[in-house]
Amino acid sequence: AKQEGRHSFCFFTPEMHARLARNLQLVSALRQALNLGQFEIHYQPQVSIADGRIIGAEALLRWRHPELGTVSPAEFIPVAEDSGLILPIGEWVLRCAVRQAKAWLETGLAPLIMAVNLSVVQFRHPDLPKLVTRILDEEGLPPEYLELELTEGVAMQNPQGAIDVMNNLHECGIRMSIDDFGTGYSSLSYLKKFKVYKLKIDQSFVRDISTDPEDKAIVIAVISLARSLGLKTIAEGVETAEQLAFLRNQGCNEMQGYLFSKPLPAEQFEALLKRDTD
Ligand code: C2E
Ligand code: CA
Ligand code: CA
Ligand code: CA
């Protein structure tokens, strides 16, 4: 069986065929998803650890297809990136999230920062700063209420390019944060040059924070690194009171995770905000 395994990549295996067929199916379904209104955004609260208040929301894309069911973004985002469809889809997410942020700002509830995930394809597109500025303008949202999340892996693929794009966005008043921090091997010298204001500690380190000495050490190091660079920290994937207590003790600023709330449809998020404001 070992022998076979070594050669199998030369052939078109049933698994490869299945994967390709699934990809083709997803691409053609994705192509129509926007027009058919199959996308929705859910919002997950970002909470201040000091006082438990909601200070931000992360926009997370949801896709419900009549036959395929609910497809996870972890599966369809890469397909959307490879096919270029991520550009119109990403623009739609940005527009919706900004519009929602503006609507919440006008309700007089506690002001929120809206965090939107940015794909590598969007990040590399030369018109990104112009596009974001135009959407903010058209929707009437001041730029300081928007934050774009870029993964550490993308930032570090081409750090000099990333510095330039971040500088451009920064000049437009748009904030950036580094997502999945700890997984992408940032060097200190680049981190200093990135115009970011927040590091998001990857959930893979948060998960075993109470039991794994290495994860614990990494989280402590990231928080202290951020503090020395004047950056804020947010921990993602916080599920237990124990994890939260550890993060609070280490001086982490914010948390996001099922412990507080899973990502919610806009109306439910708003209900939570109202409860928070009372
Ligand atoms: P991410 O940006 O790292 O988002 C965090 C993921 O962790 C989300 O998964 C969220 O639902 C999940 N999560 C939140 N709290 C917890 C928790 O306490 N425990 C656990 N186990 N998970 C938690 P989701 O929504 O399935 O999104 C997966 C990934 O898909 C995101 O990872 C992001 O990379 C990508 N994605 C989602 N929406 C968009 C989008 O609009 N544009 C782009 N480019 N990527 C997106
Ligand atoms: Ca994110
Ligand atoms: Ca993340
Ligand atoms: Ca992630």
Coordinates of C-alpha atoms and ligand atoms in Angstrom, one line a residue:
A1 CA 0.0 0.0 0.0
K2 CA 2.9 2.3 0.7
Q3 CA 4.2 1.7 -2.8
E4 CA 0.9 2.5 -4.3
G5 CA 0.7 5.7 -2.2
R6 CA 3.9 7.0 -3.5
H7 CA 2.8 6.7 -7.1
S8 CA -0.8 7.6 -6.7
F9 CA -0.2 11.3 -7.3
C10 CA 0.7 10.5 -10.9
F11 CA -2.8 9.4 -11.6
F12 CA -6.1 11.1 -11.5
T13 CA -7.4 9.5 -8.3
P14 CA -11.1 9.3 -7.4
E15 CA -10.4 11.7 -4.5
M16 CA -8.8 14.2 -6.9
H17 CA -11.7 13.8 -9.3
A18 CA -14.2 14.4 -6.4
R19 CA -12.4 17.4 -5.3
L20 CA -12.2 18.9 -8.8
A21 CA -15.9 18.2 -9.3
R22 CA -16.8 19.8 -6.0
N23 CA -14.6 22.9 -6.9
L24 CA -16.3 23.3 -10.3
Q25 CA -19.7 22.9 -8.6
L26 CA -18.8 25.6 -6.0
V27 CA -17.4 28.0 -8.6
S28 CA -20.5 27.9 -10.8
A29 CA -22.8 28.2 -7.7
L30 CA -20.7 31.1 -6.3
R31 CA -20.9 32.9 -9.6
Q32 CA -24.7 33.3 -9.0
A33 CA -24.7 33.5 -5.3
L34 CA -24.5 37.3 -5.1
N35 CA -27.3 37.9 -7.6
L36 CA -29.5 35.3 -6.0
G37 CA -29.0 36.9 -2.6
Q38 CA -27.6 33.8 -1.0
F39 CA -25.0 35.6 1.1
E40 CA -25.6 37.0 4.5
I41 CA -23.3 38.5 7.1
H42 CA -23.1 37.5 10.7
Y43 CA -21.5 39.7 13.3
Q44 CA -19.5 38.5 16.2
P45 CA -19.0 40.9 19.2
Q46 CA -15.5 42.1 20.1
V47 CA -15.5 42.8 23.8
S48 CA -13.4 44.9 26.1
I49 CA -11.9 42.6 28.7
A50 CA -11.7 45.4 31.3
D51 CA -15.4 46.1 31.4
G52 CA -17.2 43.5 29.3
R53 CA -18.6 46.0 26.8
I54 CA -19.0 45.4 23.1
I55 CA -16.7 47.7 21.3
G56 CA -16.6 46.1 17.9
A57 CA -18.0 43.6 15.5
E58 CA -16.3 41.2 13.1
A59 CA -18.3 40.7 9.8
L60 CA -18.3 37.0 8.9
L61 CA -19.7 35.9 5.6
R62 CA -22.3 33.2 5.4
W63 CA -23.5 31.4 2.3
R64 CA -26.6 29.3 2.1
H65 CA -27.2 27.4 -1.1
P66 CA -30.5 25.7 -1.8
E67 CA -28.9 22.4 -2.7
L68 CA -25.4 22.5 -1.2
G69 CA -26.7 23.8 2.1
T70 CA -24.6 26.0 4.3
V71 CA -21.1 26.1 2.9
S72 CA -18.3 27.1 5.3
P73 CA -16.2 30.2 4.4
A74 CA -13.2 28.1 5.1
E75 CA -14.2 26.0 2.0
F76 CA -15.7 28.7 -0.3
I77 CA -13.3 31.6 0.3
P78 CA -10.3 29.9 -1.3
V79 CA -12.5 28.9 -4.3
A80 CA -13.7 32.5 -4.6
E81 CA -10.1 33.7 -4.4
D82 CA -8.8 31.2 -7.1
S83 CA -11.7 32.2 -9.5
G84 CA -11.4 35.9 -8.9
L85 CA -15.0 36.0 -7.6
I86 CA -13.6 37.2 -4.2
L87 CA -13.4 40.8 -5.7
P88 CA -17.1 41.3 -6.2
I89 CA -18.0 39.2 -3.1
G90 CA -15.5 41.1 -1.0
E91 CA -16.8 44.4 -2.2
W92 CA -20.3 43.3 -1.3
V93 CA -19.2 42.3 2.2
L94 CA -17.5 45.6 2.7
R95 CA -20.5 47.6 1.5
C96 CA -22.9 45.7 3.7
A97 CA -20.7 45.8 6.8
V98 CA -20.1 49.6 6.4
R99 CA -23.8 50.2 5.8
Q100 CA -24.6 48.2 8.9
A101 CA -22.0 50.1 11.0
K102 CA -23.5 53.4 9.9
A103 CA -27.0 52.2 10.8
W104 CA -25.8 51.1 14.2
L105 CA -23.9 54.4 14.7
E106 CA -27.1 56.3 14.0
T107 CA -29.2 54.4 16.6
G108 CA -27.3 56.1 19.3
L109 CA -26.1 52.8 20.8
A110 CA -22.5 52.5 21.9
P111 CA -20.2 53.2 18.9
L112 CA -18.7 50.2 17.3
I113 CA -15.7 49.5 15.2
M114 CA -16.6 47.2 12.3
A115 CA -13.9 44.7 11.4
V116 CA -14.0 43.2 7.9
N117 CA -11.8 40.4 6.6
L118 CA -9.6 41.2 3.7
S119 CA -8.6 38.5 1.2
V120 CA -5.1 38.5 -0.2
V121 CA -6.6 39.2 -3.7
Q122 CA -8.3 42.3 -2.4
F123 CA -5.2 43.4 -0.5
R124 CA -3.1 43.2 -3.7
H125 CA -5.5 45.0 -5.8
P126 CA -4.1 48.5 -6.6
D127 CA -7.6 50.1 -6.3
L128 CA -8.2 48.9 -2.8
P129 CA -7.7 52.2 -0.9
K130 CA -9.8 54.0 -3.5
L131 CA -12.6 51.4 -3.3
V132 CA -12.7 51.5 0.5
T133 CA -12.7 55.3 0.6
R134 CA -15.5 55.4 -2.0
I135 CA -17.7 52.9 0.0
L136 CA -17.1 54.8 3.3
D137 CA -18.0 58.0 1.5
E138 CA -21.1 56.7 -0.2
E139 CA -22.4 55.1 3.0
G140 CA -21.4 58.1 5.2
L141 CA -19.3 56.2 7.7
P142 CA -16.2 58.0 9.1
P143 CA -13.1 55.9 8.4
E144 CA -12.2 55.4 12.0
Y145 CA -15.2 53.1 12.5
L146 CA -13.8 50.6 10.0
E147 CA -11.0 48.1 10.6
L148 CA -9.6 45.8 7.9
E149 CA -8.3 42.4 9.1
L150 CA -5.3 41.1 7.2
T151 CA -3.8 37.7 8.1
E152 CA -0.2 37.6 9.2
G153 CA 0.5 35.1 6.5
V154 CA -0.6 37.5 3.8
A155 CA 1.3 40.4 5.3
M156 CA 4.5 38.4 5.5
Q157 CA 4.3 36.9 2.0
N158 CA 5.5 40.3 0.7
P159 CA 6.2 42.5 3.7
Q160 CA 7.5 45.5 1.7
G161 CA 4.4 45.4 -0.5
A162 CA 2.2 45.1 2.6
I163 CA 3.9 48.1 4.2
D164 CA 3.1 50.2 1.1
V165 CA -0.6 49.2 1.0
M166 CA -0.9 49.7 4.8
N167 CA 0.6 53.2 4.5
N168 CA -1.9 54.0 1.7
L169 CA -4.9 52.8 3.8
H170 CA -3.5 54.6 6.9
E171 CA -3.4 57.8 5.0
C172 CA -7.1 57.4 4.2
G173 CA -7.7 57.1 7.9
I174 CA -8.5 53.3 7.7
R175 CA -7.4 51.1 10.5
M176 CA -5.8 47.7 10.0
S177 CA -5.3 44.7 12.3
I178 CA -3.3 41.6 11.9
D179 CA -5.4 38.4 12.0
D180 CA -4.2 34.9 13.0
F181 CA -1.2 36.5 14.7
G182 CA 1.4 34.0 15.8
T183 CA 1.0 31.7 12.8
G184 CA 2.9 33.7 10.2
Y185 CA 6.4 34.4 11.4
S186 CA 6.4 38.2 11.6
S187 CA 9.7 39.7 12.3
L188 CA 10.0 42.5 14.8
S189 CA 11.5 44.9 12.3
Y190 CA 8.5 44.4 9.9
L191 CA 5.9 44.6 12.7
K192 CA 7.3 48.0 13.6
K193 CA 6.8 49.2 10.0
F194 CA 3.3 47.8 9.6
K195 CA 0.7 50.5 10.1
V196 CA -1.5 48.4 12.3
Y197 CA -3.1 49.1 15.6
K198 CA -4.2 45.7 16.8
L199 CA -2.9 42.1 16.8
K200 CA -5.5 39.3 16.8
I201 CA -4.0 36.3 18.7
D202 CA -4.8 33.2 16.7
Q203 CA -7.4 30.9 18.2
S204 CA -5.0 27.9 17.9
F205 CA -3.0 29.4 20.8
V206 CA -6.0 30.4 22.9
R207 CA -7.5 26.9 22.7
D208 CA -5.1 25.2 25.1
I209 CA -3.9 28.3 26.9
S210 CA -4.6 26.7 30.3
T211 CA -2.8 23.4 29.7
D212 CA -0.1 23.8 27.0
P213 CA 3.0 25.6 28.4
E214 CA 4.1 26.5 24.9
D215 CA 0.8 28.1 23.9
K216 CA 0.8 29.9 27.2
A217 CA 4.3 31.3 26.5
I218 CA 3.4 32.4 23.0
V219 CA 0.3 34.3 24.2
I220 CA 2.3 36.0 27.0
A221 CA 5.0 36.9 24.5
V222 CA 2.6 38.3 21.9
I223 CA 0.8 40.5 24.5
S224 CA 4.0 41.9 25.8
L225 CA 5.4 42.4 22.3
A226 CA 2.2 44.3 21.3
R227 CA 2.4 46.4 24.4
S228 CA 6.0 47.4 23.8
L229 CA 5.0 48.4 20.2
G230 CA 2.0 50.3 21.4
L231 CA -0.5 47.9 19.8
K232 CA -3.7 46.5 21.2
T233 CA -4.4 42.8 21.4
I234 CA -7.5 40.8 20.9
A235 CA -7.8 37.1 21.6
E236 CA -10.0 35.1 19.2
G237 CA -11.8 31.8 19.9
V238 CA -12.2 32.4 23.6
E239 CA -14.6 29.7 24.8
T240 CA -14.0 29.3 28.6
A241 CA -13.9 31.5 31.7
E242 CA -10.5 30.0 32.4
Q243 CA -9.1 31.3 29.1
L244 CA -10.6 34.7 29.8
A245 CA -9.1 34.8 33.3
F246 CA -5.7 34.0 31.9
L247 CA -6.0 36.7 29.2
R248 CA -7.2 39.3 31.7
N249 CA -4.2 38.6 34.0
Q250 CA -1.8 39.0 31.1
G251 CA -3.3 42.3 30.1
C252 CA -4.9 41.3 26.8
N253 CA -7.3 44.2 25.8
E254 CA -10.2 42.5 24.0
M255 CA -11.7 39.1 23.4
Q256 CA -13.9 37.5 20.8
G257 CA -15.4 34.0 21.1
Y258 CA -18.3 31.7 21.9
L259 CA -17.9 32.5 25.6
F260 CA -19.4 35.8 24.9
S261 CA -21.3 35.1 21.7
K262 CA -21.1 33.3 18.4
P263 CA -21.4 35.3 15.2
L264 CA -25.1 36.6 15.0
P265 CA -27.4 37.8 12.3
A266 CA -27.7 41.7 12.4
E267 CA -31.0 41.8 14.4
Q268 CA -29.7 39.5 17.1
F269 CA -26.5 41.4 17.3
E270 CA -28.4 44.6 17.7
A271 CA -30.5 43.1 20.5
L272 CA -27.3 42.2 22.3
L273 CA -26.0 45.8 21.8
K274 CA -29.2 47.3 23.2
R275 CA -29.0 45.0 26.3
D276 CA -25.3 46.1 26.6
T277 CA -26.2 49.8 26.4
D278 CA -29.0 49.7 29.0
Ligands
C2E1 P1 -11.2 34.2 10.9 O1 -11.1 35.6 10.3 O2 -10.0 33.8 11.7 O3 -12.5 34.2 11.7 C1 -12.7 33.5 13.0 C2 -13.4 32.2 12.8 O4 -13.5 31.6 14.1 C3 -14.8 32.4 12.3 O5 -15.1 31.2 11.5 C4 -15.6 32.4 13.6 O6 -17.0 32.0 13.4 C5 -14.9 31.4 14.4 N1 -15.0 31.5 15.8 C6 -15.4 32.6 16.5 N2 -15.4 32.4 17.9 C7 -15.0 31.1 18.0 C8 -14.8 30.2 19.2 O7 -15.0 30.6 20.3 N3 -14.4 29.0 18.9 C9 -14.2 28.5 17.7 N4 -13.8 27.2 17.5 N5 -14.4 29.3 16.6 C10 -14.8 30.5 16.7 P2 -15.9 31.3 10.1 O8 -17.0 32.4 10.2 O9 -16.3 29.9 9.7 O10 -14.8 31.9 9.1 C11 -13.7 31.2 8.8 C12 -12.7 32.0 8.0 O11 -13.2 32.4 6.8 C13 -12.3 33.3 8.7 O12 -11.4 33.1 9.7 C14 -11.8 34.1 7.6 O13 -10.5 33.8 7.3 C15 -12.7 33.6 6.4 N6 -13.8 34.6 6.2 C16 -15.0 34.7 6.8 N7 -15.7 35.7 6.2 C17 -14.9 36.3 5.3 C18 -15.0 37.4 4.4 O14 -16.1 38.2 4.4 N8 -14.0 37.7 3.6 C19 -12.8 37.0 3.7 N9 -11.8 37.3 2.8 N10 -12.7 35.9 4.5 C20 -13.7 35.6 5.3
CA2 CA -10.8 37.6 11.0
CA3 CA -8.5 34.9 12.9
CA4 CA -8.3 31.9 10.7

